[in-house]
Coordinates of C-alpha atoms and ligand atoms in Angstrom, one line a residue:
M1157 CA 154.0 103.9 58.8
D1158 CA 156.6 103.7 61.7
P1159 CA 156.9 106.8 63.7
R1160 CA 160.7 107.0 63.5
A1161 CA 160.5 107.0 59.7
A1162 CA 157.8 109.7 59.7
A1163 CA 159.8 111.8 62.1
H1164 CA 163.0 111.4 59.8
V1165 CA 160.8 112.7 56.9
L1166 CA 159.5 115.7 58.8
T1167 CA 163.2 116.5 60.0
Q1168 CA 164.2 116.3 56.2
I1169 CA 161.4 118.6 55.2
A1170 CA 162.4 121.2 57.9
T1171 CA 166.1 121.1 57.0
L1172 CA 165.3 121.6 53.3
I1173 CA 162.9 124.5 54.1
E1174 CA 165.6 126.2 56.0
L1175 CA 168.1 125.4 53.3
H1176 CA 165.8 127.2 50.8
G1177 CA 165.6 130.3 53.3
D1178 CA 161.8 130.0 53.7
A1179 CA 160.0 131.2 56.7
P1180 CA 161.4 130.2 60.0
F1181 CA 158.0 129.4 61.5
R1182 CA 157.5 126.7 58.8
V1183 CA 160.8 125.2 60.0
R1184 CA 160.0 125.2 63.5
G1185 CA 156.6 123.8 62.8
F1186 CA 158.1 120.6 61.1
Q1187 CA 160.9 120.5 63.8
S1188 CA 158.5 120.2 66.6
A1189 CA 156.2 118.0 64.7
A1190 CA 159.2 115.5 64.1
R1191 CA 159.9 115.5 67.8
A1192 CA 156.2 114.8 68.7
I1193 CA 155.9 111.9 66.2
A1194 CA 159.3 110.5 67.3
S1195 CA 157.9 110.1 70.9
L1196 CA 154.7 108.0 69.6
D1197 CA 154.5 104.3 70.0
A1198 CA 154.7 102.1 66.9
G1199 CA 151.0 101.5 66.0
E1200 CA 149.8 105.0 67.0
L1201 CA 150.4 106.2 63.5
S1202 CA 147.5 104.2 61.9
L1203 CA 145.0 104.6 59.1
A1204 CA 142.0 104.6 61.7
A1205 CA 141.0 108.2 61.3
D1206 CA 140.3 109.2 65.0
A1207 CA 143.4 107.6 66.2
L1208 CA 145.4 109.4 63.8
T1209 CA 143.7 112.8 64.5
R1210 CA 144.4 112.2 68.3
A1211 CA 148.1 111.5 67.4
I1212 CA 148.7 114.5 65.2
G1213 CA 145.9 117.0 66.2
S1214 CA 148.4 119.5 67.9
L1215 CA 150.8 119.7 65.2
A1216 CA 151.2 122.5 62.6
P1217 CA 148.5 122.1 59.7
E1218 CA 151.1 121.7 57.2
A1219 CA 152.9 119.0 59.2
Q1220 CA 149.5 117.3 59.8
A1221 CA 149.0 117.1 56.0
V1222 CA 152.4 115.5 55.5
V1223 CA 151.8 112.9 58.2
R1224 CA 148.5 111.9 56.7
E1225 CA 150.0 111.6 53.3
L1226 CA 152.8 109.5 54.7
V1227 CA 150.2 107.2 56.4
E1228 CA 148.3 106.9 53.4
S1229 CA 150.9 106.6 50.7
N1230 CA 154.3 106.2 52.4
G1231 CA 155.6 109.2 50.7
S1232 CA 155.5 112.9 50.6
L1233 CA 155.2 115.1 47.7
L1234 CA 156.4 118.2 49.6
L1235 CA 159.8 116.2 50.4
E1236 CA 160.1 115.1 46.8
S1237 CA 159.8 118.6 45.3
L1238 CA 162.1 120.1 48.0
Q1239 CA 164.7 117.5 46.9
E1240 CA 164.2 118.1 43.4
Q1241 CA 164.5 121.8 43.9
T1242 CA 167.8 121.4 45.8
P1243 CA 171.1 121.2 43.7
E1244 CA 172.5 117.6 44.5
G1245 CA 175.7 119.0 45.9
L1246 CA 173.9 120.9 48.6
L1247 CA 172.4 117.5 49.7
E1248 CA 175.8 116.2 49.9
M1249 CA 177.0 119.2 52.1
L1250 CA 174.4 118.3 54.6
R1251 CA 176.3 115.2 55.5
V1252 CA 179.3 117.3 56.9
P1253 CA 179.2 117.2 60.7
G1254 CA 178.6 120.8 62.2
L1255 CA 177.5 122.3 58.7
G1256 CA 173.7 123.3 58.7
P1257 CA 171.3 124.3 56.2
T1258 CA 171.4 128.1 56.8
R1259 CA 175.3 128.3 56.3
I1260 CA 175.0 126.0 53.2
R1261 CA 172.6 128.4 51.7
L1262 CA 174.9 131.3 52.3
I1263 CA 177.9 129.4 50.8
H1264 CA 175.9 128.5 47.7
D1265 CA 174.4 132.1 47.2
G1266 CA 177.7 133.8 48.0
L1267 CA 180.2 131.6 46.4
H1268 CA 178.1 129.5 43.9
I1269 CA 179.6 126.4 45.4
E1270 CA 177.8 123.2 44.5
T1271 CA 180.1 120.3 45.6
L1272 CA 181.9 119.1 48.6
H1273 CA 185.2 119.3 46.8
E1274 CA 184.6 123.0 45.8
L1275 CA 183.8 123.7 49.4
E1276 CA 186.9 122.2 50.7
Q1277 CA 189.0 124.3 48.2
A1278 CA 187.0 127.5 49.3
A1279 CA 188.0 126.6 52.9
A1280 CA 191.6 126.4 52.0
D1281 CA 191.9 129.3 49.8
G1282 CA 190.3 131.9 52.2
R1283 CA 187.0 132.5 50.1
L1284 CA 185.0 130.8 52.7
A1285 CA 186.3 133.0 55.6
A1286 CA 185.7 136.1 53.6
L1287 CA 182.1 135.5 53.3
P1288 CA 180.0 137.9 55.7
R1289 CA 179.2 136.2 58.9
F1290 CA 181.8 133.3 58.4
G1291 CA 185.5 134.2 59.3
Q1292 CA 188.5 132.2 59.8
K1293 CA 187.2 130.2 62.7
T1294 CA 184.0 129.0 60.9
A1295 CA 185.9 128.2 57.7
E1296 CA 188.3 126.1 59.8
R1297 CA 185.5 124.3 61.5
I1298 CA 183.9 123.5 58.3
A1299 CA 187.3 122.0 56.9
L1300 CA 187.4 120.0 60.1
G1301 CA 183.7 118.7 59.4
I1302 CA 184.8 117.6 56.1
A1303 CA 187.9 115.8 57.5
A1304 CA 185.7 114.2 60.2
L1305 CA 183.4 112.9 57.4
R1306 CA 186.2 111.3 55.5
E1307 CA 187.8 109.9 58.8
A1308 CA 184.6 108.2 59.6
G1309 CA 185.2 106.0 56.6
A1310 CA 182.7 108.0 54.5
F1311 CA 182.9 107.6 50.7
V1312 CA 183.2 110.6 48.5
L1313 CA 182.2 111.1 44.9
Y1314 CA 184.5 109.8 42.4
A1315 CA 185.5 113.4 41.1
H1316 CA 186.4 114.3 44.5
G1317 CA 188.6 111.1 45.1
L1318 CA 190.2 111.6 41.7
A1319 CA 191.2 115.2 42.5
E1320 CA 192.7 114.0 45.8
A1321 CA 194.6 111.3 44.2
E1322 CA 196.1 113.7 41.5
T1323 CA 197.1 116.2 44.2
H1324 CA 199.0 113.3 46.3
R1325 CA 200.5 111.9 43.0
A1326 CA 202.0 115.2 42.1
Q1327 CA 203.2 115.8 45.6
F1328 CA 205.0 112.3 45.7
A1329 CA 206.2 112.8 41.9
A1330 CA 208.2 115.9 43.0
H1331 CA 210.4 113.8 45.4
A1332 CA 213.9 113.4 44.0
D1333 CA 214.2 109.6 44.3
V1334 CA 210.7 108.9 42.8
L1335 CA 210.8 108.0 39.2
D1336 CA 207.1 107.5 38.5
V1337 CA 204.0 107.4 40.5
A1338 CA 200.5 106.0 39.4
I1339 CA 197.0 106.2 40.8
A1340 CA 195.7 102.7 41.6
G1341 CA 192.7 101.5 43.6
S1342 CA 189.0 102.3 43.3
V1343 CA 189.8 105.5 41.5
R1344 CA 191.8 103.8 38.8
R1345 CA 188.8 101.3 38.5
Q1346 CA 186.6 104.2 37.9
C1347 CA 184.2 103.3 40.9
E1348 CA 181.3 105.9 41.3
V1349 CA 182.3 106.5 44.9
V1350 CA 185.6 106.0 46.8
R1351 CA 186.9 105.9 50.3
D1352 CA 190.7 106.4 50.0
V1353 CA 193.5 106.9 47.7
D1354 CA 195.9 104.3 46.5
L1355 CA 199.2 105.1 44.7
V1356 CA 202.2 103.2 43.7
A1357 CA 205.6 104.8 43.2
A1358 CA 208.7 103.4 41.3
V1359 CA 211.7 104.7 43.2
R1360 CA 215.6 104.9 42.9
G1361 CA 217.5 103.0 45.8
S1362 CA 215.6 101.4 48.7
P1363 CA 211.9 101.3 48.6
S1364 CA 211.5 101.4 52.4
V1365 CA 213.9 104.4 52.8
V1366 CA 211.8 106.4 50.2
A1367 CA 208.5 105.4 51.7
A1368 CA 209.8 106.5 55.1
S1369 CA 210.8 109.9 53.6
L1370 CA 207.4 110.4 51.8
A1371 CA 205.6 109.7 55.1
H1372 CA 207.1 113.1 56.2
S1373 CA 205.5 114.8 53.3
D1374 CA 203.5 118.2 53.7
G1375 CA 200.0 117.8 55.3
V1376 CA 200.6 114.2 56.7
R1377 CA 199.2 114.1 60.3
E1378 CA 200.1 110.4 61.2
V1379 CA 201.3 107.2 59.7
V1380 CA 198.4 104.9 60.5
G1381 CA 199.7 101.5 59.1
G1382 CA 202.0 99.7 56.8
G1383 CA 205.8 99.8 57.4
G1384 CA 208.5 98.8 55.1
R1385 CA 207.8 100.0 51.5
T1386 CA 204.2 100.3 52.0
V1387 CA 202.7 103.1 54.3
S1388 CA 199.3 104.3 55.1
L1389 CA 199.0 108.0 55.6
R1390 CA 196.5 110.1 57.3
Y1391 CA 196.5 113.6 56.1
H1392 CA 195.1 116.8 58.2
N1393 CA 192.2 117.0 55.9
G1394 CA 191.2 113.5 56.8
T1395 CA 192.3 111.8 53.3
R1396 CA 193.9 108.4 53.8
V1397 CA 196.5 107.6 51.2
D1398 CA 197.9 104.0 50.9
L1399 CA 201.4 104.3 49.2
S1400 CA 203.5 101.4 47.8
C1401 CA 207.1 102.0 46.9
V1402 CA 208.8 99.5 44.7
R1403 CA 211.9 99.1 42.5
P1404 CA 211.2 100.0 38.8
E1405 CA 211.2 96.3 37.7
Q1406 CA 208.4 95.6 40.2
F1407 CA 206.3 98.5 39.2
A1408 CA 203.8 97.0 36.7
L1409 CA 202.9 94.1 39.1
A1410 CA 202.7 96.2 42.1
L1411 CA 200.4 98.7 40.1
W1412 CA 198.3 95.7 39.1
R1413 CA 198.0 94.4 42.7
A1414 CA 197.2 98.0 44.2
T1415 CA 194.6 98.4 41.5
G1416 CA 192.5 95.5 42.8
S1417 CA 189.8 94.7 43.3
D1418 CA 190.7 92.1 45.8
A1419 CA 188.4 89.8 44.1
H1420 CA 190.2 90.2 40.7
V1421 CA 193.6 89.9 42.1
R1422 CA 192.6 86.7 44.0
A1423 CA 191.1 85.2 40.9
V1424 CA 194.0 86.0 38.7
I1425 CA 196.4 84.5 41.3
E1426 CA 194.3 81.2 41.4
Y1427 CA 194.2 81.3 37.7
A1428 CA 198.0 81.6 37.4
H1429 CA 198.4 78.9 40.0
A1430 CA 196.2 76.5 38.0
R1431 CA 198.5 76.9 35.1
G1432 CA 201.8 76.5 37.1
F1433 CA 202.7 80.0 37.7
T1434 CA 203.1 81.6 41.1
I1435 CA 202.4 85.3 41.8
A1436 CA 204.2 86.2 45.2
G1437 CA 204.8 89.7 46.4
D1438 CA 205.6 91.7 43.1
E1439 CA 207.1 88.7 41.3
L1440 CA 205.7 86.2 38.8
R1441 CA 207.4 82.9 38.4
D1442 CA 206.7 80.1 35.9
A1443 CA 206.4 76.3 36.3
Q1444 CA 210.2 75.9 36.5
N1445 CA 210.3 78.7 39.2
V1446 CA 212.1 81.0 36.7
L1447 CA 211.4 84.7 37.4
C1448 CA 209.3 86.3 34.4
A1449 CA 209.9 89.9 33.6
V1450 CA 206.7 91.9 33.8
R1451 CA 207.3 95.3 32.2
S1452 CA 203.7 96.1 31.9
E1453 CA 200.2 94.9 33.1
T1454 CA 199.6 93.7 29.5
E1455 CA 202.7 91.4 29.8
L1456 CA 201.4 90.0 33.2
Y1457 CA 198.2 88.9 31.5
Q1458 CA 200.1 87.8 28.4
H1459 CA 202.2 85.4 30.4
L1460 CA 199.1 83.8 31.7
G1461 CA 197.5 83.6 28.2
L1462 CA 194.9 86.3 29.0
D1463 CA 194.0 89.4 26.9
F1464 CA 194.7 92.8 28.6
I1465 CA 191.8 93.3 31.1
A1466 CA 191.1 97.2 31.4
P1467 CA 191.2 98.5 35.0
E1468 CA 187.5 99.5 35.0
L1469 CA 186.6 95.7 34.4
R1470 CA 188.6 94.3 37.3
E1471 CA 185.9 93.6 39.7
G1472 CA 186.1 89.9 39.8
T1473 CA 182.9 89.0 37.9
D1474 CA 183.6 87.2 34.6
E1475 CA 186.2 89.2 33.2
I1476 CA 188.9 86.6 33.5
A1477 CA 187.0 84.0 31.6
A1478 CA 186.3 86.6 28.9
A1479 CA 190.0 87.6 28.6
A1480 CA 190.9 83.8 28.1
Q1481 CA 188.3 83.3 25.5
H1482 CA 189.3 86.7 23.9
T1483 CA 185.7 87.8 24.2
L1484 CA 186.2 91.1 26.0
P1485 CA 184.5 93.9 24.4
E1486 CA 186.3 96.8 22.8
L1487 CA 185.4 99.5 25.3
V1488 CA 183.8 102.7 24.2
Q1489 CA 186.0 106.0 24.3
E1490 CA 185.0 109.4 24.8
S1491 CA 186.4 110.4 21.4
M1492 CA 184.0 108.0 19.7
L1493 CA 180.9 110.1 20.8
A1494 CA 179.3 112.2 18.0
G1495 CA 177.1 114.3 20.4
A1496 CA 174.8 114.0 23.4
L1497 CA 171.2 114.4 24.0
H1498 CA 170.6 115.7 27.7
C1499 CA 171.2 119.3 28.6
H1500 CA 169.2 122.2 30.0
S1501 CA 169.0 125.9 29.0
Q1502 CA 167.8 129.2 30.4
Y1503 CA 164.3 128.1 29.1
S1504 CA 164.0 125.9 32.2
D1505 CA 166.5 125.6 35.0
G1506 CA 169.9 125.9 33.1
G1507 CA 172.0 128.7 33.6
S1508 CA 173.0 129.5 29.8
S1509 CA 171.4 130.2 26.4
V1510 CA 171.0 127.4 23.8
A1511 CA 173.5 129.0 21.7
D1512 CA 176.2 129.1 24.5
M1513 CA 175.5 125.3 25.2
A1514 CA 175.8 124.6 21.5
N1515 CA 179.0 126.5 21.2
A1516 CA 180.4 124.5 24.0
A1517 CA 179.5 121.2 22.3
I1518 CA 181.1 122.6 18.9
A1519 CA 184.2 123.3 21.0
R1520 CA 184.2 119.5 21.9
G1521 CA 184.2 118.5 18.4
W1522 CA 180.6 117.1 18.7
S1523 CA 178.3 117.4 15.5
Y1524 CA 175.1 117.7 17.6
L1525 CA 173.7 118.6 20.9
G1526 CA 170.1 117.8 22.1
V1527 CA 168.6 120.3 24.3
S1528 CA 165.9 118.9 26.8
D1529 CA 164.5 121.3 29.1
H1530 CA 161.8 120.4 31.7
S1531 CA 158.3 119.8 30.9
Q1532 CA 155.2 121.8 31.9
S1533 CA 154.3 119.5 35.0
N1534 CA 157.6 120.2 36.4
T1535 CA 156.8 123.6 37.6
Y1536 CA 159.4 124.0 40.2
A1537 CA 162.1 123.6 37.6
G1538 CA 160.5 126.0 35.1
G1539 CA 159.0 123.5 33.0
L1540 CA 158.1 124.7 29.5
S1541 CA 154.7 125.9 28.4
R1542 CA 153.5 125.3 24.8
D1543 CA 154.5 129.0 24.0
A1544 CA 157.8 128.5 25.4
I1545 CA 158.4 125.4 23.4
L1546 CA 157.4 127.3 20.1
R1547 CA 159.8 130.0 20.9
Q1548 CA 162.7 127.7 21.7
H1549 CA 162.1 125.9 18.4
E1550 CA 162.2 129.1 16.5
E1551 CA 165.5 130.0 18.2
I1552 CA 166.9 126.5 17.5
D1553 CA 165.8 126.8 13.7
A1554 CA 167.6 130.1 13.4
L1555 CA 170.8 128.7 15.1
N1556 CA 170.7 125.6 12.7
A1557 CA 170.3 127.8 9.5
D1558 CA 173.3 129.8 10.9
Y1559 CA 175.5 126.7 11.2
T1560 CA 174.4 125.4 7.8
S1561 CA 175.3 128.8 6.3
Q1562 CA 178.7 128.7 7.8
G1563 CA 179.2 125.2 6.5
L1564 CA 179.4 123.9 10.0
D1565 CA 178.6 120.2 10.4
F1566 CA 176.6 120.7 13.6
R1567 CA 173.1 120.9 14.7
V1568 CA 171.1 121.5 17.9
L1569 CA 168.3 118.9 18.2
K1570 CA 165.0 119.7 19.8
G1571 CA 164.2 117.8 22.8
I1572 CA 162.6 117.7 26.0
E1573 CA 162.9 116.0 29.4
A1574 CA 159.2 115.1 30.0
D1575 CA 158.0 114.0 33.3
I1576 CA 156.6 110.6 33.5
L1577 CA 153.4 111.4 35.4
P1578 CA 152.3 109.1 38.3
C1579 CA 149.9 107.4 36.2
G1580 CA 152.6 106.6 33.6
R1581 CA 151.7 109.1 31.0
V1582 CA 154.3 111.2 29.3
D1583 CA 153.8 114.9 29.9
Y1584 CA 152.2 116.8 27.0
D1585 CA 149.8 115.4 24.4
A1586 CA 150.7 113.6 21.1
A1587 CA 150.6 116.8 19.0
V1588 CA 153.2 118.5 21.2
L1589 CA 155.4 115.5 21.6
N1590 CA 155.5 115.1 17.9
R1591 CA 157.1 118.5 17.6
F1592 CA 160.2 117.4 19.2
D1593 CA 163.2 115.6 17.4
F1594 CA 163.6 113.3 20.5
V1595 CA 161.9 112.9 24.0
I1596 CA 163.6 111.9 27.1
A1597 CA 161.2 110.8 29.7
S1598 CA 162.0 110.9 33.5
V1599 CA 160.4 110.3 36.9
H1600 CA 160.7 113.4 38.9
T1601 CA 157.8 112.8 41.5
R1602 CA 156.2 110.2 43.8
Y1603 CA 159.5 108.2 44.4
G1604 CA 157.4 106.5 47.2
M1605 CA 155.6 104.2 45.0
N1606 CA 156.0 100.4 45.6
E1607 CA 158.1 98.4 43.1
R1608 CA 155.0 97.0 41.2
Q1609 CA 153.6 100.5 40.9
M1610 CA 156.7 102.2 39.9
T1611 CA 157.7 99.4 37.4
D1612 CA 154.2 99.6 35.8
R1613 CA 154.3 103.4 35.7
V1614 CA 157.6 103.3 33.7
L1615 CA 156.6 100.3 31.5
K1616 CA 153.6 102.2 30.5
A1617 CA 155.7 105.2 29.6
L1618 CA 157.9 103.2 27.4
D1619 CA 154.8 102.3 25.2
D1620 CA 154.5 106.0 24.2
P1621 CA 156.0 106.0 20.7
H1622 CA 157.4 109.4 21.1
L1623 CA 159.7 108.2 23.8
T1624 CA 163.4 108.0 22.8
V1625 CA 165.4 107.9 26.0
L1626 CA 164.5 107.0 29.6
G1627 CA 166.0 109.4 31.7
H1628 CA 168.0 108.7 34.9
P1629 CA 166.1 105.3 35.3
T1630 CA 166.6 104.7 39.0
G1631 CA 166.4 108.2 40.4
R1632 CA 169.3 107.5 42.7
L1633 CA 171.5 110.4 44.1
L1634 CA 174.9 108.9 45.2
L1635 CA 175.5 109.0 48.9
T1636 CA 172.2 111.0 49.5
R1637 CA 169.1 109.1 47.9
E1638 CA 168.6 105.4 47.3
P1639 CA 167.2 104.5 43.8
Y1640 CA 163.4 104.2 44.0
A1641 CA 162.0 100.6 44.0
I1642 CA 161.7 99.5 40.5
D1643 CA 162.3 96.2 38.6
M1644 CA 165.1 97.4 36.2
G1645 CA 165.5 94.1 34.7
E1646 CA 162.0 94.1 33.4
I1647 CA 162.4 98.0 32.3
I1648 CA 165.7 97.3 30.4
A1649 CA 164.2 94.2 28.7
K1650 CA 161.2 96.1 27.5
A1651 CA 163.2 99.2 26.6
G1652 CA 165.4 97.1 24.2
A1653 CA 162.4 95.1 22.8
V1654 CA 160.4 98.4 21.8
G1655 CA 163.5 100.5 20.8
V1656 CA 163.9 103.0 23.7
A1657 CA 167.4 103.9 24.9
V1658 CA 168.1 103.9 28.7
E1659 CA 170.1 106.7 29.9
L1660 CA 173.4 106.7 31.6
N1661 CA 173.0 110.0 33.2
A1662 CA 176.5 111.4 33.8
D1663 CA 175.9 113.9 36.5
P1664 CA 178.5 113.0 39.0
H1665 CA 175.8 112.7 41.9
R1666 CA 173.6 110.5 39.8
L1667 CA 175.7 108.0 37.5
D1668 CA 172.4 106.5 36.8
I1669 CA 172.0 103.8 35.5
D1670 CA 174.7 102.0 37.7
W1671 CA 177.5 100.3 35.8
K1672 CA 176.2 96.7 36.7
L1673 CA 172.8 97.7 34.8
C1674 CA 174.9 98.7 31.8
R1675 CA 175.9 95.1 31.5
V1676 CA 172.1 94.2 31.7
A1677 CA 171.5 96.6 28.9
R1678 CA 174.2 95.1 26.8
H1679 CA 172.8 91.6 27.4
H1680 CA 169.4 92.7 26.1
G1681 CA 170.6 94.7 23.2
T1682 CA 169.3 97.9 24.8
L1683 CA 171.0 101.0 23.6
V1684 CA 172.4 103.3 26.3
S1685 CA 172.5 107.1 25.8
I1686 CA 175.4 108.8 27.8
G1687 CA 173.8 112.0 28.9
P1688 CA 175.6 114.9 30.6
D1689 CA 172.3 116.3 32.2
A1690 CA 174.3 119.8 31.8
H1691 CA 172.9 122.9 33.3
S1692 CA 175.9 125.0 32.1
P1693 CA 178.6 124.8 29.4
Q1694 CA 181.1 123.2 32.1
G1695 CA 178.4 120.7 32.7
L1696 CA 179.2 119.0 29.4
D1697 CA 182.4 117.9 31.1
H1698 CA 180.3 115.3 32.9
I1699 CA 180.4 113.1 29.9
T1700 CA 184.0 112.1 30.7
L1701 CA 182.8 110.3 33.8
G1702 CA 179.7 108.9 32.1
V1703 CA 182.1 107.3 29.7
G1704 CA 184.2 105.8 32.4
I1705 CA 181.1 104.2 33.9
A1706 CA 180.0 103.0 30.5
R1707 CA 183.3 101.4 30.2
K1708 CA 183.1 99.8 33.6
G1709 CA 179.7 98.5 32.5
W1710 CA 181.4 96.7 29.4
L1711 CA 179.8 99.0 26.8
S1712 CA 181.5 99.3 23.3
A1713 CA 180.4 102.0 20.8
E1714 CA 177.7 99.7 19.3
N1715 CA 176.0 99.8 22.7
V1716 CA 175.8 103.5 22.9
L1717 CA 173.2 105.7 21.2
N1718 CA 175.3 108.9 20.9
T1719 CA 178.2 107.2 19.1
R1720 CA 175.9 107.6 16.1
S1721 CA 175.4 110.5 13.7
A1722 CA 172.8 113.0 14.2
G1723 CA 170.9 111.5 11.2
A1724 CA 170.9 108.0 12.8
V1725 CA 169.8 109.3 16.1
L1726 CA 167.0 111.4 14.5
A1727 CA 165.8 108.3 12.6
F1728 CA 166.0 106.2 15.6
A1729 CA 163.9 108.7 17.4
R1730 CA 161.3 109.0 14.6
A1731 CA 161.0 105.3 13.9
R1732 CA 158.2 104.3 16.2
R1733 CA 156.2 107.3 15.4
D1734 CA 156.2 106.1 11.8
G1735 CA 155.3 102.6 12.8
Q1736 CA 158.7 101.2 12.2
R1737 CA 161.2 99.2 14.3
P1738 CA 164.0 101.5 15.6
A1739 CA 166.5 98.7 15.4
D1740 CA 165.7 98.1 11.7
V1741 CA 165.9 101.9 10.9
L1742 CA 169.3 102.0 12.6
A1743 CA 170.7 99.1 10.8
S1744 CA 170.4 101.3 7.5
F1745 CA 173.1 103.7 8.9
E1746 CA 176.7 103.1 9.1
T1747 CA 177.9 101.5 12.4
P1748 CA 179.6 103.6 15.1
T1749 CA 182.8 101.7 14.5
D1750 CA 182.7 102.5 10.8
R1751 CA 181.7 106.1 11.5
V1752 CA 184.6 106.5 13.9
R1753 CA 187.0 104.9 11.4
R1754 CA 185.8 107.1 8.6
S1755 CA 186.1 110.3 10.7
A1756 CA 189.6 109.2 11.7
L1757 CA 190.6 109.2 8.0
G1758 CA 189.5 112.7 7.8
Ligands
ZN970 ZN1 165.8 115.0 35.4
ZN971 ZN1 167.8 116.8 33.3

């Protein structure tokens, strides 16, 4: 292992220990170990036992153990468990210049803030300044740190970008000469992380006059580009907004262009050109050079003989060919979901009771919610012992009996998020696993394995007949942790063949699998389970984002497990345990499309 990489691991450990408020001497031990290791030459961290002892003999014993493990396995269990114990949003906050682990812990404990976006709001509304040991100066410094992060061109999570886009849209919409404003760009295309905000406004009078007037809006620090009817604005909070002002009759084409992606726009222009049309500026002209009216994006595509291409799909892959051949999928919609399978309760690391989670699901109109707390090996997330499982199942039976007696079409499904152990076994023995209605299996440890080892580990887990869903299959945390090395092509193909669904984990920090892998799943006929991974009732809202990503990955209702009824999901989960093929079992239930149509008819 290269000393600089090892030093980086030691620094991360020190930071996370400090974030968790553990003993300062442990933090200092890892910090000074990181400095000592960083000063070594490459080659000094070797497997030769005496050379290694000479290199690390003076470090704190705990740090020595980590370095030995790094040299042997390229990974650190301590770092992995610290990362697992840290809410994802806090890892995100560590990216803010000038914001250290101790302050982040105080913010989290004092204000229950878990995202950068919430932090920014708290800095603006005075809550941050009111925290003990903070004050106005510190709150301002943190706001500046977030601004600096943005200004460095850093990406933010989709949800954060959407909130900003909506704020600015409302700001511009209030202008007397603005008739309509729409969000365009990567936010409209539902990209998982976004860098800036693109807006298009239809205006009364001269577009460049209105653009110049909007450039003086509240909060704008400087105009960094553009001119005429298009301006690039930099706000005091670091946000960059690209705004195009157009006449109403140009709005649809301008919106299409500003939505992008560049690759899609270029490809459509070429496609149009090959058919005698020209798209120049915000105008479309036909082969006789006659201006075509474009009142909507649908009309634009229609002129060219293409089906409407949803914004999520406009990434310049093969969407134009599919639109020309009328083979674009009918994309899944949130209203088509019948329930969801991934959430946590107070039994493990969730914050709410099973009943509270279920009530939130009922309020969404779902007919089932699968509870999946952590399994016994996952001690740091309060994994469930056998006794705890039995208690939870009694509680769920009582709740379900209640729903039945009230005539409610709703049930809680008994699930578990079982660890995939390093050897590829799924946590618990068969007798315990068999008690669950469904089993999600996830990797939560030993991310440092090489690609072959990790792929084999997960392939082996897929052989377990109790397995229903492979949870957050690549382990990525957006902006903070890369996916682990794994051959997802092989995993998705096998999951489809044996009848295990792969998860699209809808936690805004994960969005795992990536939308590009949704297309791979579709290709292999592998079902995708859109899972909120909620740790509170509000966490069920993640599902909206998950559906957006599923759409971006070309999924229709048929490709998604939880567009199916509770009965179908239960039968799917049961099939392999009874020696049947899950796909055959599903075929005896009505299709999601039929189910949606029937429930629409009431
Ligand atoms: Zn998990
Ligand atoms: Zn989970």
